[in-house]
Amino acid sequence: KAGVTQTPRYLIKTRGQQVTLSCSPISGHRSVSWYQQTPGQGLQFLFEYFSETQRNKGNFPGRFSGRQFSNSRSEMNVSTLELGDSALYLCASSYRISISGANVLTFGAGSRLTVL
Amino acid sequence: TQLLEQSPQFLSIQEGENLTVYCNSSSVFSSLQWYRQEPGEGPVLLVTVVTGGEVKKLKRLTFQFGDARKDSSLHITAAQPGDTGLYLCAGAFREGGSEKLVFGKGTKLTVNP
């Protein structure tokens, strides 16, 4: 079956612009989580959506937002981009909402954002 | 705040050598996962350990969860160039009524032929 698909894979923006990233989860998976990955901070949790509702949120400013559609596809948006937002943004899907020993996160290949 | 410290941060070895990567915390986790991430790809789950003291083997990879469920190690025997990648540990814990996952910053492993 198809894996987690993220688009676009690469993009370049300038400070002050906004960006929207898309994630299509594995068919049947209802939970989508977003992570920011940078060399200095590693993977940091942004938010998790399950059945179109945000269930968990990390410690990121309000410029970072997301949503999930009825078909489980998810988008995240970053407004008023800053240089520090340059990162690899990873989406992961899972069948269940809770992170338990039995839960498995399947990651997409990520969207690499460069802010100039 | 739950934190996971991974060591070493970088590791470069020759093919055939053995190595161990560590993941440590002062916090207790309900389970711990190990992922491997290759350049240009997302992390791929290798194993989940749940019980304190648990040892799991995946071919040449051995994973151990500490008795107190605060630390874990990954041992690779006879490393191969295909083992090259970023190894990430992730600990699951409950906070505010929901379960969360925190990642370590990773160990970047390079296995030279």
PDB file of C-alpha atoms in Angstrom:
ATOM      1  CA  LYS A   1       0.000   0.000   0.000  1.00  0.00           C
ATOM      2  CA  ALA A   2       1.082   3.598  -0.577  1.00  0.00           C
ATOM      3  CA  GLY A   3       3.085   5.252   2.159  1.00  0.00           C
ATOM      4  CA  VAL A   4       2.776   8.722   3.629  1.00  0.00           C
ATOM      5  CA  THR A   5       3.031  11.338   0.890  1.00  0.00           C
ATOM      6  CA  GLN A   6       4.228  14.858   1.572  1.00  0.00           C
ATOM      7  CA  THR A   7       4.197  17.726  -0.882  1.00  0.00           C
ATOM      8  CA  PRO A   8       6.088  19.713  -1.860  1.00  0.00           C
ATOM      9  CA  ARG A   9       9.386  17.974  -1.154  1.00  0.00           C
ATOM     10  CA  TYR A  10      11.430  21.153  -1.407  1.00  0.00           C
ATOM     11  CA  LEU A  11      10.549  24.814  -1.305  1.00  0.00           C
ATOM     12  CA  ILE A  12      12.247  28.144  -0.855  1.00  0.00           C
ATOM     13  CA  LYS A  13      10.512  31.134   0.666  1.00  0.00           C
ATOM     14  CA  THR A  14      11.547  34.564   1.895  1.00  0.00           C
ATOM     15  CA  ARG A  15      11.043  36.057   5.326  1.00  0.00           C
ATOM     16  CA  GLY A  16       7.515  37.287   5.943  1.00  0.00           C
ATOM     17  CA  GLN A  17       5.890  34.932   3.452  1.00  0.00           C
ATOM     18  CA  GLN A  18       3.647  32.057   4.399  1.00  0.00           C
ATOM     19  CA  VAL A  19       3.766  28.402   3.384  1.00  0.00           C
ATOM     20  CA  THR A  20       1.346  25.497   3.291  1.00  0.00           C
ATOM     21  CA  LEU A  21       2.554  21.903   3.416  1.00  0.00           C
ATOM     22  CA  SER A  22       0.427  18.881   2.616  1.00  0.00           C
ATOM     23  CA  CYS A  23       0.378  15.342   3.946  1.00  0.00           C
ATOM     24  CA  SER A  24      -1.591  12.342   2.702  1.00  0.00           C
ATOM     25  CA  PRO A  25      -1.542   9.542   5.298  1.00  0.00           C
ATOM     26  CA  ILE A  26      -1.612   5.833   4.706  1.00  0.00           C
ATOM     27  CA  SER A  27      -5.087   4.702   3.716  1.00  0.00           C
ATOM     28  CA  GLY A  28      -7.074   3.880   6.852  1.00  0.00           C
ATOM     29  CA  HIS A  29      -4.862   5.894   9.182  1.00  0.00           C
ATOM     30  CA  ARG A  30      -6.827   8.564  10.997  1.00  0.00           C
ATOM     31  CA  SER A  31      -4.056  10.174  13.043  1.00  0.00           C
ATOM     32  CA  VAL A  32      -1.598  12.614  11.508  1.00  0.00           C
ATOM     33  CA  SER A  33       1.257  14.188  13.438  1.00  0.00           C
ATOM     34  CA  TRP A  34       3.646  16.901  12.321  1.00  0.00           C
ATOM     35  CA  TYR A  35       7.266  17.332  13.391  1.00  0.00           C
ATOM     36  CA  GLN A  36       9.954  19.911  12.713  1.00  0.00           C
ATOM     37  CA  GLN A  37      13.480  18.553  12.301  1.00  0.00           C
ATOM     38  CA  THR A  38      16.577  20.736  12.519  1.00  0.00           C
ATOM     39  CA  PRO A  39      20.219  19.767  13.115  1.00  0.00           C
ATOM     40  CA  GLY A  40      20.330  21.702  16.369  1.00  0.00           C
ATOM     41  CA  GLN A  41      17.025  20.714  17.947  1.00  0.00           C
ATOM     42  CA  GLY A  42      16.307  17.340  16.377  1.00  0.00           C
ATOM     43  CA  LEU A  43      12.673  16.301  15.920  1.00  0.00           C
ATOM     44  CA  GLN A  44      10.222  18.535  17.706  1.00  0.00           C
ATOM     45  CA  PHE A  45       6.512  17.812  17.887  1.00  0.00           C
ATOM     46  CA  LEU A  46       4.230  20.381  16.313  1.00  0.00           C
ATOM     47  CA  PHE A  47       0.717  18.931  16.565  1.00  0.00           C
ATOM     48  CA  GLU A  48      -1.418  15.848  16.122  1.00  0.00           C
ATOM     49  CA  TYR A  49      -4.781  15.537  14.441  1.00  0.00           C
ATOM     50  CA  PHE A  50      -7.272  12.725  14.738  1.00  0.00           C
ATOM     51  CA  SER A  51     -10.629  12.684  12.997  1.00  0.00           C
ATOM     52  CA  GLU A  52     -10.276  16.343  11.992  1.00  0.00           C
ATOM     53  CA  THR A  53      -9.616  17.498  15.572  1.00  0.00           C
ATOM     54  CA  GLN A  54      -6.343  18.724  17.017  1.00  0.00           C
ATOM     55  CA  ARG A  55      -5.593  16.385  19.914  1.00  0.00           C
ATOM     56  CA  ASN A  56      -2.085  17.447  20.930  1.00  0.00           C
ATOM     57  CA  LYS A  57      -0.001  20.542  20.388  1.00  0.00           C
ATOM     58  CA  GLY A  58       3.704  21.203  20.884  1.00  0.00           C
ATOM     59  CA  ASN A  59       5.399  24.370  22.062  1.00  0.00           C
ATOM     60  CA  PHE A  60       5.424  26.346  18.858  1.00  0.00           C
ATOM     61  CA  PRO A  61       4.130  29.892  18.288  1.00  0.00           C
ATOM     62  CA  GLY A  62       0.712  30.546  16.833  1.00  0.00           C
ATOM     63  CA  ARG A  63       2.287  31.154  13.415  1.00  0.00           C
ATOM     64  CA  PHE A  64       2.260  27.383  13.072  1.00  0.00           C
ATOM     65  CA  SER A  65      -1.168  25.951  12.429  1.00  0.00           C
ATOM     66  CA  GLY A  66      -2.694  22.907  10.867  1.00  0.00           C
ATOM     67  CA  ARG A  67      -5.869  21.164   9.946  1.00  0.00           C
ATOM     68  CA  GLN A  68      -7.138  17.779   8.933  1.00  0.00           C
ATOM     69  CA  PHE A  69      -9.779  17.034   6.364  1.00  0.00           C
ATOM     70  CA  SER A  70     -12.507  14.395   6.382  1.00  0.00           C
ATOM     71  CA  ASN A  71     -10.370  12.114   4.199  1.00  0.00           C
ATOM     72  CA  SER A  72      -7.595  12.334   6.871  1.00  0.00           C
ATOM     73  CA  ARG A  73      -5.328  14.398   4.644  1.00  0.00           C
ATOM     74  CA  SER A  74      -3.646  17.152   6.598  1.00  0.00           C
ATOM     75  CA  GLU A  75      -2.091  20.504   5.935  1.00  0.00           C
ATOM     76  CA  MET A  76       0.130  22.677   8.048  1.00  0.00           C
ATOM     77  CA  ASN A  77       0.649  26.373   7.563  1.00  0.00           C
ATOM     78  CA  VAL A  78       3.409  28.651   8.735  1.00  0.00           C
ATOM     79  CA  SER A  79       2.735  32.366   8.473  1.00  0.00           C
ATOM     80  CA  THR A  80       5.180  35.277   8.628  1.00  0.00           C
ATOM     81  CA  LEU A  81       8.155  33.038   7.985  1.00  0.00           C
ATOM     82  CA  GLU A  82      11.384  33.595   9.882  1.00  0.00           C
ATOM     83  CA  LEU A  83      14.877  32.404   9.041  1.00  0.00           C
ATOM     84  CA  GLY A  84      14.703  29.982  11.960  1.00  0.00           C
ATOM     85  CA  ASP A  85      11.765  28.198  10.368  1.00  0.00           C
ATOM     86  CA  SER A  86      14.123  26.597   7.858  1.00  0.00           C
ATOM     87  CA  ALA A  87      13.812  22.904   8.563  1.00  0.00           C
ATOM     88  CA  LEU A  88      12.616  19.538   7.408  1.00  0.00           C
ATOM     89  CA  TYR A  89       8.926  19.205   8.208  1.00  0.00           C
ATOM     90  CA  LEU A  90       7.875  15.616   8.711  1.00  0.00           C
ATOM     91  CA  CYS A  91       4.403  14.183   8.749  1.00  0.00           C
ATOM     92  CA  ALA A  92       3.619  10.828  10.349  1.00  0.00           C
ATOM     93  CA  SER A  93       0.432   8.833  10.264  1.00  0.00           C
ATOM     94  CA  SER A  94      -0.864   6.112  12.512  1.00  0.00           C
ATOM     95  CA  TYR A  95      -4.038   4.129  12.957  1.00  0.00           C
ATOM     96  CA  ARG A  96      -4.528   5.014  16.600  1.00  0.00           C
ATOM     97  CA  ILE A  97      -4.320   8.379  18.304  1.00  0.00           C
ATOM     98  CA  SER A  98      -2.376   7.328  21.372  1.00  0.00           C
ATOM     99  CA  ILE A  99       1.345   6.804  21.398  1.00  0.00           C
ATOM    100  CA  SER A 100       1.601   3.423  23.033  1.00  0.00           C
ATOM    101  CA  GLY A 101       3.905   0.510  22.811  1.00  0.00           C
ATOM    102  CA  ALA A 102       1.717  -0.950  20.111  1.00  0.00           C
ATOM    103  CA  ASN A 103       1.361   2.182  18.045  1.00  0.00           C
ATOM    104  CA  VAL A 104       3.480   2.631  14.960  1.00  0.00           C
ATOM    105  CA  LEU A 105       4.289   5.957  13.346  1.00  0.00           C
ATOM    106  CA  THR A 106       4.914   5.898   9.623  1.00  0.00           C
ATOM    107  CA  PHE A 107       6.743   8.967   8.441  1.00  0.00           C
ATOM    108  CA  GLY A 108       6.729  10.633   5.080  1.00  0.00           C
ATOM    109  CA  ALA A 109       9.931  11.781   3.400  1.00  0.00           C
ATOM    110  CA  GLY A 110       9.354  15.339   4.554  1.00  0.00           C
ATOM    111  CA  SER A 111       9.133  18.808   3.076  1.00  0.00           C
ATOM    112  CA  ARG A 112      12.393  20.717   3.231  1.00  0.00           C
ATOM    113  CA  LEU A 113      11.713  24.413   3.721  1.00  0.00           C
ATOM    114  CA  THR A 114      14.403  27.027   3.244  1.00  0.00           C
ATOM    115  CA  VAL A 115      13.666  30.579   4.334  1.00  0.00           C
ATOM    116  CA  LEU A 116      15.898  33.279   2.854  1.00  0.00           C
TER     117      LEU A 116
ATOM    118  CA  THR B   1       9.939  18.411  30.536  1.00  0.00           C
ATOM    119  CA  GLN B   2      10.847  14.988  29.215  1.00  0.00           C
ATOM    120  CA  LEU B   3      14.285  14.912  27.599  1.00  0.00           C
ATOM    121  CA  LEU B   4      16.200  12.146  25.885  1.00  0.00           C
ATOM    122  CA  GLU B   5      19.963  12.437  25.535  1.00  0.00           C
ATOM    123  CA  GLN B   6      21.603  10.373  22.839  1.00  0.00           C
ATOM    124  CA  SER B   7      25.301   9.578  22.687  1.00  0.00           C
ATOM    125  CA  PRO B   8      27.502   9.719  20.851  1.00  0.00           C
ATOM    126  CA  GLN B   9      26.222  12.437  18.567  1.00  0.00           C
ATOM    127  CA  PHE B  10      28.456  11.263  15.706  1.00  0.00           C
ATOM    128  CA  LEU B  11      30.096   7.896  15.111  1.00  0.00           C
ATOM    129  CA  SER B  12      32.311   6.873  12.208  1.00  0.00           C
ATOM    130  CA  ILE B  13      33.540   3.288  12.090  1.00  0.00           C
ATOM    131  CA  GLN B  14      34.893   0.699   9.677  1.00  0.00           C
ATOM    132  CA  GLU B  15      32.841  -2.121   8.243  1.00  0.00           C
ATOM    133  CA  GLY B  16      32.860  -5.134  10.526  1.00  0.00           C
ATOM    134  CA  GLU B  17      33.229  -3.208  13.795  1.00  0.00           C
ATOM    135  CA  ASN B  18      30.736  -3.337  16.642  1.00  0.00           C
ATOM    136  CA  LEU B  19      29.130  -0.259  18.166  1.00  0.00           C
ATOM    137  CA  THR B  20      26.689   0.811  20.844  1.00  0.00           C
ATOM    138  CA  VAL B  21      24.472   3.866  20.853  1.00  0.00           C
ATOM    139  CA  TYR B  22      22.907   5.143  24.073  1.00  0.00           C
ATOM    140  CA  CYS B  23      19.662   6.911  24.889  1.00  0.00           C
ATOM    141  CA  ASN B  24      19.349   8.283  28.424  1.00  0.00           C
ATOM    142  CA  SER B  25      16.837  10.245  30.454  1.00  0.00           C
ATOM    143  CA  SER B  26      15.995  11.101  34.030  1.00  0.00           C
ATOM    144  CA  SER B  27      12.340  10.434  33.201  1.00  0.00           C
ATOM    145  CA  VAL B  28      10.431   7.193  33.044  1.00  0.00           C
ATOM    146  CA  PHE B  29       8.843   6.193  29.760  1.00  0.00           C
ATOM    147  CA  SER B  30       6.001   3.785  29.102  1.00  0.00           C
ATOM    148  CA  SER B  31       7.779   2.573  25.993  1.00  0.00           C
ATOM    149  CA  LEU B  32      10.726   3.476  23.845  1.00  0.00           C
ATOM    150  CA  GLN B  33      11.125   3.307  20.102  1.00  0.00           C
ATOM    151  CA  TRP B  34      14.186   3.310  17.871  1.00  0.00           C
ATOM    152  CA  TYR B  35      14.105   4.728  14.352  1.00  0.00           C
ATOM    153  CA  ARG B  36      16.630   4.941  11.542  1.00  0.00           C
ATOM    154  CA  GLN B  37      16.574   7.838   9.121  1.00  0.00           C
ATOM    155  CA  GLU B  38      18.475   7.876   5.859  1.00  0.00           C
ATOM    156  CA  PRO B  39      19.301  11.077   3.950  1.00  0.00           C
ATOM    157  CA  GLY B  40      16.304  12.458   2.116  1.00  0.00           C
ATOM    158  CA  GLU B  41      13.890  10.145   3.894  1.00  0.00           C
ATOM    159  CA  GLY B  42      11.742  10.137   6.986  1.00  0.00           C
ATOM    160  CA  PRO B  43      12.526   8.021  10.060  1.00  0.00           C
ATOM    161  CA  VAL B  44      11.619   4.345   9.855  1.00  0.00           C
ATOM    162  CA  LEU B  45      10.658   2.450  12.987  1.00  0.00           C
ATOM    163  CA  LEU B  46      13.082  -0.335  13.891  1.00  0.00           C
ATOM    164  CA  VAL B  47      11.708  -1.573  17.196  1.00  0.00           C
ATOM    165  CA  THR B  48       9.547  -0.727  20.198  1.00  0.00           C
ATOM    166  CA  VAL B  49      10.504  -1.857  23.701  1.00  0.00           C
ATOM    167  CA  VAL B  50       7.909  -1.760  26.426  1.00  0.00           C
ATOM    168  CA  THR B  51       9.027  -3.733  29.470  1.00  0.00           C
ATOM    169  CA  GLY B  52      11.905  -2.716  31.757  1.00  0.00           C
ATOM    170  CA  GLY B  53      14.892  -4.957  31.086  1.00  0.00           C
ATOM    171  CA  GLU B  54      13.498  -6.071  27.738  1.00  0.00           C
ATOM    172  CA  VAL B  55      15.951  -7.110  25.053  1.00  0.00           C
ATOM    173  CA  LYS B  56      14.973  -7.376  21.404  1.00  0.00           C
ATOM    174  CA  LYS B  57      17.102  -8.581  18.536  1.00  0.00           C
ATOM    175  CA  LEU B  58      16.677  -7.646  14.908  1.00  0.00           C
ATOM    176  CA  LYS B  59      19.311  -9.521  12.911  1.00  0.00           C
ATOM    177  CA  ARG B  60      22.588  -7.780  13.864  1.00  0.00           C
ATOM    178  CA  LEU B  61      20.843  -5.113  15.966  1.00  0.00           C
ATOM    179  CA  THR B  62      20.195  -5.631  19.686  1.00  0.00           C
ATOM    180  CA  PHE B  63      17.970  -3.222  21.595  1.00  0.00           C
ATOM    181  CA  GLN B  64      17.734  -3.051  25.365  1.00  0.00           C
ATOM    182  CA  PHE B  65      15.352  -1.118  27.602  1.00  0.00           C
ATOM    183  CA  GLY B  66      16.727  -0.252  31.031  1.00  0.00           C
ATOM    184  CA  ASP B  67      15.231  -1.882  34.103  1.00  0.00           C
ATOM    185  CA  ALA B  68      13.893   1.476  35.318  1.00  0.00           C
ATOM    186  CA  ARG B  69      12.582   2.339  31.819  1.00  0.00           C
ATOM    187  CA  LYS B  70      14.692   5.516  31.740  1.00  0.00           C
ATOM    188  CA  ASP B  71      17.334   4.478  29.247  1.00  0.00           C
ATOM    189  CA  SER B  72      17.964   2.276  26.261  1.00  0.00           C
ATOM    190  CA  SER B  73      20.812   1.089  24.099  1.00  0.00           C
ATOM    191  CA  LEU B  74      21.237  -0.095  20.548  1.00  0.00           C
ATOM    192  CA  HIS B  75      24.116  -2.442  19.778  1.00  0.00           C
ATOM    193  CA  ILE B  76      25.115  -3.243  16.215  1.00  0.00           C
ATOM    194  CA  THR B  77      27.333  -6.237  15.537  1.00  0.00           C
ATOM    195  CA  ALA B  78      29.609  -6.363  12.504  1.00  0.00           C
ATOM    196  CA  ALA B  79      28.376  -3.048  11.096  1.00  0.00           C
ATOM    197  CA  GLN B  80      27.851  -2.742   7.352  1.00  0.00           C
ATOM    198  CA  PRO B  81      27.762   0.337   5.096  1.00  0.00           C
ATOM    199  CA  GLY B  82      24.007  -0.183   4.793  1.00  0.00           C
ATOM    200  CA  ASP B  83      23.702   0.592   8.516  1.00  0.00           C
ATOM    201  CA  THR B  84      24.733   4.185   7.823  1.00  0.00           C
ATOM    202  CA  GLY B  85      22.083   6.656   8.923  1.00  0.00           C
ATOM    203  CA  LEU B  86      20.705   8.742  11.751  1.00  0.00           C
ATOM    204  CA  TYR B  87      19.505   6.632  14.672  1.00  0.00           C
ATOM    205  CA  LEU B  88      16.781   8.216  16.767  1.00  0.00           C
ATOM    206  CA  CYS B  89      15.275   7.083  20.027  1.00  0.00           C
ATOM    207  CA  ALA B  90      11.819   8.227  21.055  1.00  0.00           C
ATOM    208  CA  GLY B  91      10.182   7.843  24.448  1.00  0.00           C
ATOM    209  CA  ALA B  92       6.446   7.678  25.059  1.00  0.00           C
ATOM    210  CA  PHE B  93       4.940   9.225  28.178  1.00  0.00           C
ATOM    211  CA  ARG B  94       1.620  10.435  29.463  1.00  0.00           C
ATOM    212  CA  GLU B  95       1.066  14.121  30.164  1.00  0.00           C
ATOM    213  CA  GLY B  96      -2.090  16.120  30.674  1.00  0.00           C
ATOM    214  CA  GLY B  97      -4.307  13.165  29.965  1.00  0.00           C
ATOM    215  CA  SER B  98      -2.776  12.371  26.606  1.00  0.00           C
ATOM    216  CA  GLU B  99       0.131  10.277  25.446  1.00  0.00           C
ATOM    217  CA  LYS B 100       3.091  12.008  23.832  1.00  0.00           C
ATOM    218  CA  LEU B 101       6.342  11.078  22.148  1.00  0.00           C
ATOM    219  CA  VAL B 102       9.672  12.850  22.618  1.00  0.00           C
ATOM    220  CA  PHE B 103      12.665  12.267  20.370  1.00  0.00           C
ATOM    221  CA  GLY B 104      16.360  12.378  21.101  1.00  0.00           C
ATOM    222  CA  LYS B 105      18.534  14.411  18.738  1.00  0.00           C
ATOM    223  CA  GLY B 106      19.987  11.291  17.216  1.00  0.00           C
ATOM    224  CA  THR B 107      23.277   9.562  16.571  1.00  0.00           C
ATOM    225  CA  LYS B 108      24.669   9.961  13.078  1.00  0.00           C
ATOM    226  CA  LEU B 109      26.402   6.715  12.160  1.00  0.00           C
ATOM    227  CA  THR B 110      28.748   6.339   9.208  1.00  0.00           C
ATOM    228  CA  VAL B 111      30.064   2.885   8.350  1.00  0.00           C
ATOM    229  CA  ASN B 112      32.982   3.037   5.956  1.00  0.00           C
ATOM    230  CA  PRO B 113      33.649   0.115   3.587  1.00  0.00           C
TER     231      PRO B 113
END
